[in-house]
XYZ file of C-alpha atoms in Angstrom:
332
model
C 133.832 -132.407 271.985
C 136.551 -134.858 271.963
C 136.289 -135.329 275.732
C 133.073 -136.037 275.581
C 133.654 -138.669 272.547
C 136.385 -140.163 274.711
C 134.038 -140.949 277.689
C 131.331 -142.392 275.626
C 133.896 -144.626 274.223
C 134.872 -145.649 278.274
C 131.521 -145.842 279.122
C 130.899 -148.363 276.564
C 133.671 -150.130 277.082
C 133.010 -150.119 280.519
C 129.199 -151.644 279.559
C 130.859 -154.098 277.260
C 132.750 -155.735 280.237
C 129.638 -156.078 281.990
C 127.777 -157.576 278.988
C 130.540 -160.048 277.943
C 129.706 -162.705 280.701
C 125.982 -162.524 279.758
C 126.821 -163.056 276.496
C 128.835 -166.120 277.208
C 125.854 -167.715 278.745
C 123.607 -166.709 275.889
C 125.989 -168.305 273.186
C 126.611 -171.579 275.742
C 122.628 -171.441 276.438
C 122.003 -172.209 272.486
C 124.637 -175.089 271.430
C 124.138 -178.425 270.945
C 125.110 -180.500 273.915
C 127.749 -182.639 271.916
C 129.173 -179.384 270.912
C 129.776 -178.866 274.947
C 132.201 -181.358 275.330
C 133.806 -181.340 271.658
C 137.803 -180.289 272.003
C 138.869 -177.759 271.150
C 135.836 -176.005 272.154
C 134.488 -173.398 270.093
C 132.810 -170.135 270.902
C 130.035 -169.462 268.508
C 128.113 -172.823 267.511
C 128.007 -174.386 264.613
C 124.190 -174.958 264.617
C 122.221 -172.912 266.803
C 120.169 -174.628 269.007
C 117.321 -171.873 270.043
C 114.890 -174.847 271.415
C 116.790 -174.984 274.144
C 114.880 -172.309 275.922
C 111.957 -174.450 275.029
C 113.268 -177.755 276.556
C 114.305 -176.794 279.473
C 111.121 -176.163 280.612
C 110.004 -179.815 280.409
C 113.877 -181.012 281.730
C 113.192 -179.165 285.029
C 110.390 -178.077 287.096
C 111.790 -174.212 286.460
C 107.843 -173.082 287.064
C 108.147 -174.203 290.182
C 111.550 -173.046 290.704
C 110.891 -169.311 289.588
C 107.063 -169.592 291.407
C 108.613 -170.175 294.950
C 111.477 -167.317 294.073
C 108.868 -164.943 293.235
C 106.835 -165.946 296.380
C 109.685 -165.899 298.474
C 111.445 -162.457 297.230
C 108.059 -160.299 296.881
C 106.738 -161.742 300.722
C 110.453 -161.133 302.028
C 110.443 -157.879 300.556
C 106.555 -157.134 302.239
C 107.350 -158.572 305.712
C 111.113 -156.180 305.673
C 109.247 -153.270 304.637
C 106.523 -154.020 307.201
C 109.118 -153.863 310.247
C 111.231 -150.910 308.828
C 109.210 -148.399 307.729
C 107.886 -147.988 311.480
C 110.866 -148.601 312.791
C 112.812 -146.083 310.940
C 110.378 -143.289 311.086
C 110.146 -143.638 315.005
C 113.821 -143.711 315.446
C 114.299 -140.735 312.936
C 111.070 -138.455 314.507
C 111.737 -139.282 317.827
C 114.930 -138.856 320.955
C 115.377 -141.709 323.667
C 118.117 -143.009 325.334
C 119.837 -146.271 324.069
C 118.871 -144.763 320.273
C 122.440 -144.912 319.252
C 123.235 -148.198 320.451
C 119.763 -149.774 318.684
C 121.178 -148.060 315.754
C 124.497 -149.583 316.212
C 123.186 -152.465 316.666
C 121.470 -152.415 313.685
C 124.682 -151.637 311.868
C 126.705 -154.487 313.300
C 124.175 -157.045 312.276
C 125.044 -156.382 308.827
C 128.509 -158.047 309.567
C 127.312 -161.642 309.904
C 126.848 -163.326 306.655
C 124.297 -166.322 306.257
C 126.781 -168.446 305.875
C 128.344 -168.037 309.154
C 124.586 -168.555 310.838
C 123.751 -171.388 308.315
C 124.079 -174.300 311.397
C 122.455 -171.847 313.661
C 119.701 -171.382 311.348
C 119.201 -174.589 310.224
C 119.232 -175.464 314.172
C 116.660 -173.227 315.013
C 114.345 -174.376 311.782
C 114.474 -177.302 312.882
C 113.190 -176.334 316.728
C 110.379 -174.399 315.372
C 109.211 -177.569 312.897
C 109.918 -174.840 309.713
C 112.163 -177.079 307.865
C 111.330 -177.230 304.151
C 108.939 -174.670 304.123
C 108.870 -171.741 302.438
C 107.902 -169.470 305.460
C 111.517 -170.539 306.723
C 112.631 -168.754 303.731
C 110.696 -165.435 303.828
C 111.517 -165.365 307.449
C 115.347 -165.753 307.242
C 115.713 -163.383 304.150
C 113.141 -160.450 305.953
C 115.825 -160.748 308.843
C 118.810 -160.352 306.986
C 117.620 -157.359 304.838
C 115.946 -155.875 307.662
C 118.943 -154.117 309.239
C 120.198 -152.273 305.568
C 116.629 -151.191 304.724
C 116.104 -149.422 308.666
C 118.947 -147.895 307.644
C 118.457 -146.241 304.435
C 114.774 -145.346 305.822
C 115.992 -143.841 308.838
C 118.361 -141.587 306.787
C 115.170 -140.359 304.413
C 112.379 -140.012 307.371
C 115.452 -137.688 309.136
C 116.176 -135.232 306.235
C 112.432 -134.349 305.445
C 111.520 -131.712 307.819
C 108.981 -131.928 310.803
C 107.825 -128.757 309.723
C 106.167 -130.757 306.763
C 104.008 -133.037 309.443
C 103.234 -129.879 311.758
C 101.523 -128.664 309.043
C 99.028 -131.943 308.181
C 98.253 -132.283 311.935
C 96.809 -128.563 311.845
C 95.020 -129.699 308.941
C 93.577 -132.482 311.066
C 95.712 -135.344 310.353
C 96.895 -137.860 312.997
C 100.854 -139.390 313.111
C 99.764 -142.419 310.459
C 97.868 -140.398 307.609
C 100.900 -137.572 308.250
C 103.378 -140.864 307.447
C 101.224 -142.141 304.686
C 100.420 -138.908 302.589
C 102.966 -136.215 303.420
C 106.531 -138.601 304.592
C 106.188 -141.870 302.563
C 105.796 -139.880 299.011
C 108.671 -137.122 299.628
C 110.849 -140.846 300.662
C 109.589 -142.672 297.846
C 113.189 -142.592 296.278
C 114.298 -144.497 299.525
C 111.596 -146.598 299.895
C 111.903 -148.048 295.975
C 115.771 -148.511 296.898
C 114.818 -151.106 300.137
C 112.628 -152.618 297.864
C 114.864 -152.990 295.470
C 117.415 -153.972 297.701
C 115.630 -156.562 299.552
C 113.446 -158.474 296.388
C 117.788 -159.091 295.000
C 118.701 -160.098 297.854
C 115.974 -162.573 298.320
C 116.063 -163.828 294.957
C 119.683 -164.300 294.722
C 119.882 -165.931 298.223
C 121.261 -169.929 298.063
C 122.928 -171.327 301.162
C 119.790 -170.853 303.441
C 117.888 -172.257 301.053
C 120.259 -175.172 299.737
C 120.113 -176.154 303.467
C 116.715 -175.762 304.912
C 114.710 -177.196 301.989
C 114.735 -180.418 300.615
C 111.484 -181.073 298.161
C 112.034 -180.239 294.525
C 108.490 -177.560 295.417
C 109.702 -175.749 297.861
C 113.095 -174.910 296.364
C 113.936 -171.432 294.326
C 115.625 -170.996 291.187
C 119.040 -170.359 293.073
C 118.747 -174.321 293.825
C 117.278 -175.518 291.372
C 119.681 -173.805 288.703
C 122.758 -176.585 289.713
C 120.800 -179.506 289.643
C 121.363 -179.730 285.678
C 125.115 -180.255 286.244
C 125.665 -182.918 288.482
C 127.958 -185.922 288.783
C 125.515 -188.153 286.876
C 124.413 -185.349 284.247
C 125.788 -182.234 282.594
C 123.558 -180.080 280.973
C 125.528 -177.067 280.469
C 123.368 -175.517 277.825
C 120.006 -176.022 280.254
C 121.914 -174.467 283.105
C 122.495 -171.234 281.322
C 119.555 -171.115 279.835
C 117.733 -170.933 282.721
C 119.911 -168.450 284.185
C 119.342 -166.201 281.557
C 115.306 -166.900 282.109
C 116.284 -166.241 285.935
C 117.406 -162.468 284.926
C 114.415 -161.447 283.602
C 111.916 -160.187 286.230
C 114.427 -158.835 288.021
C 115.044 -157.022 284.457
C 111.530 -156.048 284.402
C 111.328 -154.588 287.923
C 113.655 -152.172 287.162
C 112.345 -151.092 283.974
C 109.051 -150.021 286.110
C 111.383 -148.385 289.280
C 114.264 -146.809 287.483
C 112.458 -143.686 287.674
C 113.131 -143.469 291.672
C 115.808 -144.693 291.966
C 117.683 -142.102 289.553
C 115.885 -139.470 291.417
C 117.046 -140.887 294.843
C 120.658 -141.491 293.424
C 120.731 -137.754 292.450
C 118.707 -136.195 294.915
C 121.932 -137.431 297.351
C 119.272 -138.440 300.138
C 115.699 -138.018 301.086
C 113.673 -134.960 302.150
C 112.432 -132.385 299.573
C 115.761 -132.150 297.695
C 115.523 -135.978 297.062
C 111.588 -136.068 295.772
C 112.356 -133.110 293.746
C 114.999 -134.546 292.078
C 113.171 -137.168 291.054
C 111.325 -135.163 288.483
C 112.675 -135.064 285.356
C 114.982 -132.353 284.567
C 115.889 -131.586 288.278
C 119.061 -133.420 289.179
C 121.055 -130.712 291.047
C 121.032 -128.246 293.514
C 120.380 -125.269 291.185
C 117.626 -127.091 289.496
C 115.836 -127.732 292.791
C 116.276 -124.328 293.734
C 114.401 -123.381 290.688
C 111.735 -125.746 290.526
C 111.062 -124.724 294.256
C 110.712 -121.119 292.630
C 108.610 -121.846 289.870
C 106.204 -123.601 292.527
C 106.188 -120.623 294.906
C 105.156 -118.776 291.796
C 102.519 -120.884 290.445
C 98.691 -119.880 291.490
C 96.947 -121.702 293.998
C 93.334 -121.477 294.893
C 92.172 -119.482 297.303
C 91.057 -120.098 300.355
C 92.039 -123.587 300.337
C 94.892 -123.615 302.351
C 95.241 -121.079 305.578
C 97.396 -118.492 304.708
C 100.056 -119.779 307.937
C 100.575 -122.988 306.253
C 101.407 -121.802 302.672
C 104.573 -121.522 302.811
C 105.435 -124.915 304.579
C 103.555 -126.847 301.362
C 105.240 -124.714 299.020
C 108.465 -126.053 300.161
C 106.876 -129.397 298.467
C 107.929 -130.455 294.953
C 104.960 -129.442 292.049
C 103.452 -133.078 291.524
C 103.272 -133.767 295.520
C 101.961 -129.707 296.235
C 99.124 -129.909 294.196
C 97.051 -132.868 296.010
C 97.926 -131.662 299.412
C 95.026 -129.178 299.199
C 92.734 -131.981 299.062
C 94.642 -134.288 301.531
C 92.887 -133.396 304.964
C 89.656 -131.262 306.119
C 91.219 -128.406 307.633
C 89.650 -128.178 311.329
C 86.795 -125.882 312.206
């Protein structure tokens, strides 16, 4: 009991850290600006100022700020998940020679940073007439999250069993509707996390974008955010407050995902352990084992499923079992 006690009290200190610089850009976000530059500062204002939130919106084009982030991150994240999702499941399903160099090579790209590239980039922009344009953006963030994402794909597609395909192409199925109802839901937990992955990525990115855009509507939030502080103008309180404002839909998409991605972080990988994990209550090894019992157990229909391919779909977790007798017309 008192161990426990004592690692809620880390944990919370430990989430306390965390919290302390947001809440240092909540307090700056609501003083007065002549309380900014008053010495000795103070840390809780003497008036709060909560229509700051209100004016900032009207000091800065922020809708247009957070409208080409959102753009930008969600048609990143499309275009990345577009290219890697083939890409991963061919190099995970099938054996040809040069597949551990492409995969090395995949690895190693990880090791440039955009900054490093940011002349080559810009040079490049500029050759294909894509400067200050936001397809310049989508295109430069989908390459630099590509590599990561065919990664953490190709890791999922190669721990769920072939086995698990074998048996939808008996049912009739061809290689894409195998992918689409049998592979993608058991990887789902993978999938979330290079969505996840890429849509931060793209929204935090700033030195591509600082340097390939120029008009006030085609820059994102990460650009736009500085502008309030500059040598001419120092609106400290704006700044933060439209940082904050910057947090939430990031906030909000993992309120809708965290489900996944707990059940890929304790699944520890893809296949049928991972998806099981995700459901709630099966987090380890003995709790898949059971939850794979209690499905063997559980009544199916008859006749619905030959009796050569029951076992192979009762491998599957309970919520993706019971729609796979409805997935494919078995062949006659």
């Amino acid at each position: 009991m008192n161990r426990r006690i004592v690692l809620a009290g880390v944990g919370w200190l430990v989430a306390l850290a965390f919290l302390l610089p947001y809440l240092q850009m909540f307090v700056t976000a609501l003083k007065p600006e002549r309380e900014l530059t008053r010495s000795p500062g103070t840390y809780l204002p003497s008036h709060w100022t909560w229509s700051n939130f209100a004016d900032v919106w009207s000091a800065a084009p922020v809708w247009t700020y957070m409208r080409v982030s959102l753009t930008v991150a969600a048609a990143a994240t499309a275009v990345t998940l577009a290219c890697a999702l083939p890409a991963a499941y061919y190099t995970a399903r099938n054996r040809f020679r040069g597949r551990g160099a492409f995969l090395l090579l995949v690895l190693v790209t990880q090791m440039f940073a955009p900054t490093a590239l940011v002349i080559g980039i810009y040079r490049e922009m500029v050759a294909l007439d894509l400067t200050d344009t936001l397809l310049s953006l989508i295109l430069v963030n989908a390459a630099f999250n590509l590599p990561f994402c065919v990664w953490i794909l190709h890791g999922y597609f190669s721990s769920i069993p072939k086995e698990l395909e074998e048996a939808a192409f008996l049912d009739g199925a061809g290689r894409v509707r195998a992918l689409t109802r049998v592979t993608l839901p058991i990887s789902m937990p993978g999938v979330v996390t290079a969505i996840v992955y890429t849509f931060i990525a793209a929204w935090n990115e700033y030195i591509v974008a600082l340097t390939v855009t120029a008009s006030p509507d085609r820059r994102p939030l990460t650009v736009g955010i500085p502008s309030f502080v500059t040598q001419y103008q120092a609106h400290w309180q704006y700044l933060f407050a439209t940082s904050l404002i910057a947090i939430i839909p990031v906030v909000i998409l993992f309120v809708f995902i965290e489900r996944y991605l707990v059940g890929g972080g304790s699944g520890g990988g893809g296949g049928v352990g991972g998806a099981a994990a995700a459901r709630p209550g099966v987090s380890s090894g003995l709790g898949r084992e059971r939850a794979a019992r209690d499905v063997r157990r559980s009544p199916r229909p008859p006749g619905l499923v030959p009796r050569a391919r029951r076992s192979v779909i009762g491998a599957l977790p309970h919520h993706l079992q019971v729609p796979r007798y409805f997935l494919f017309r078995t062949r006659r």
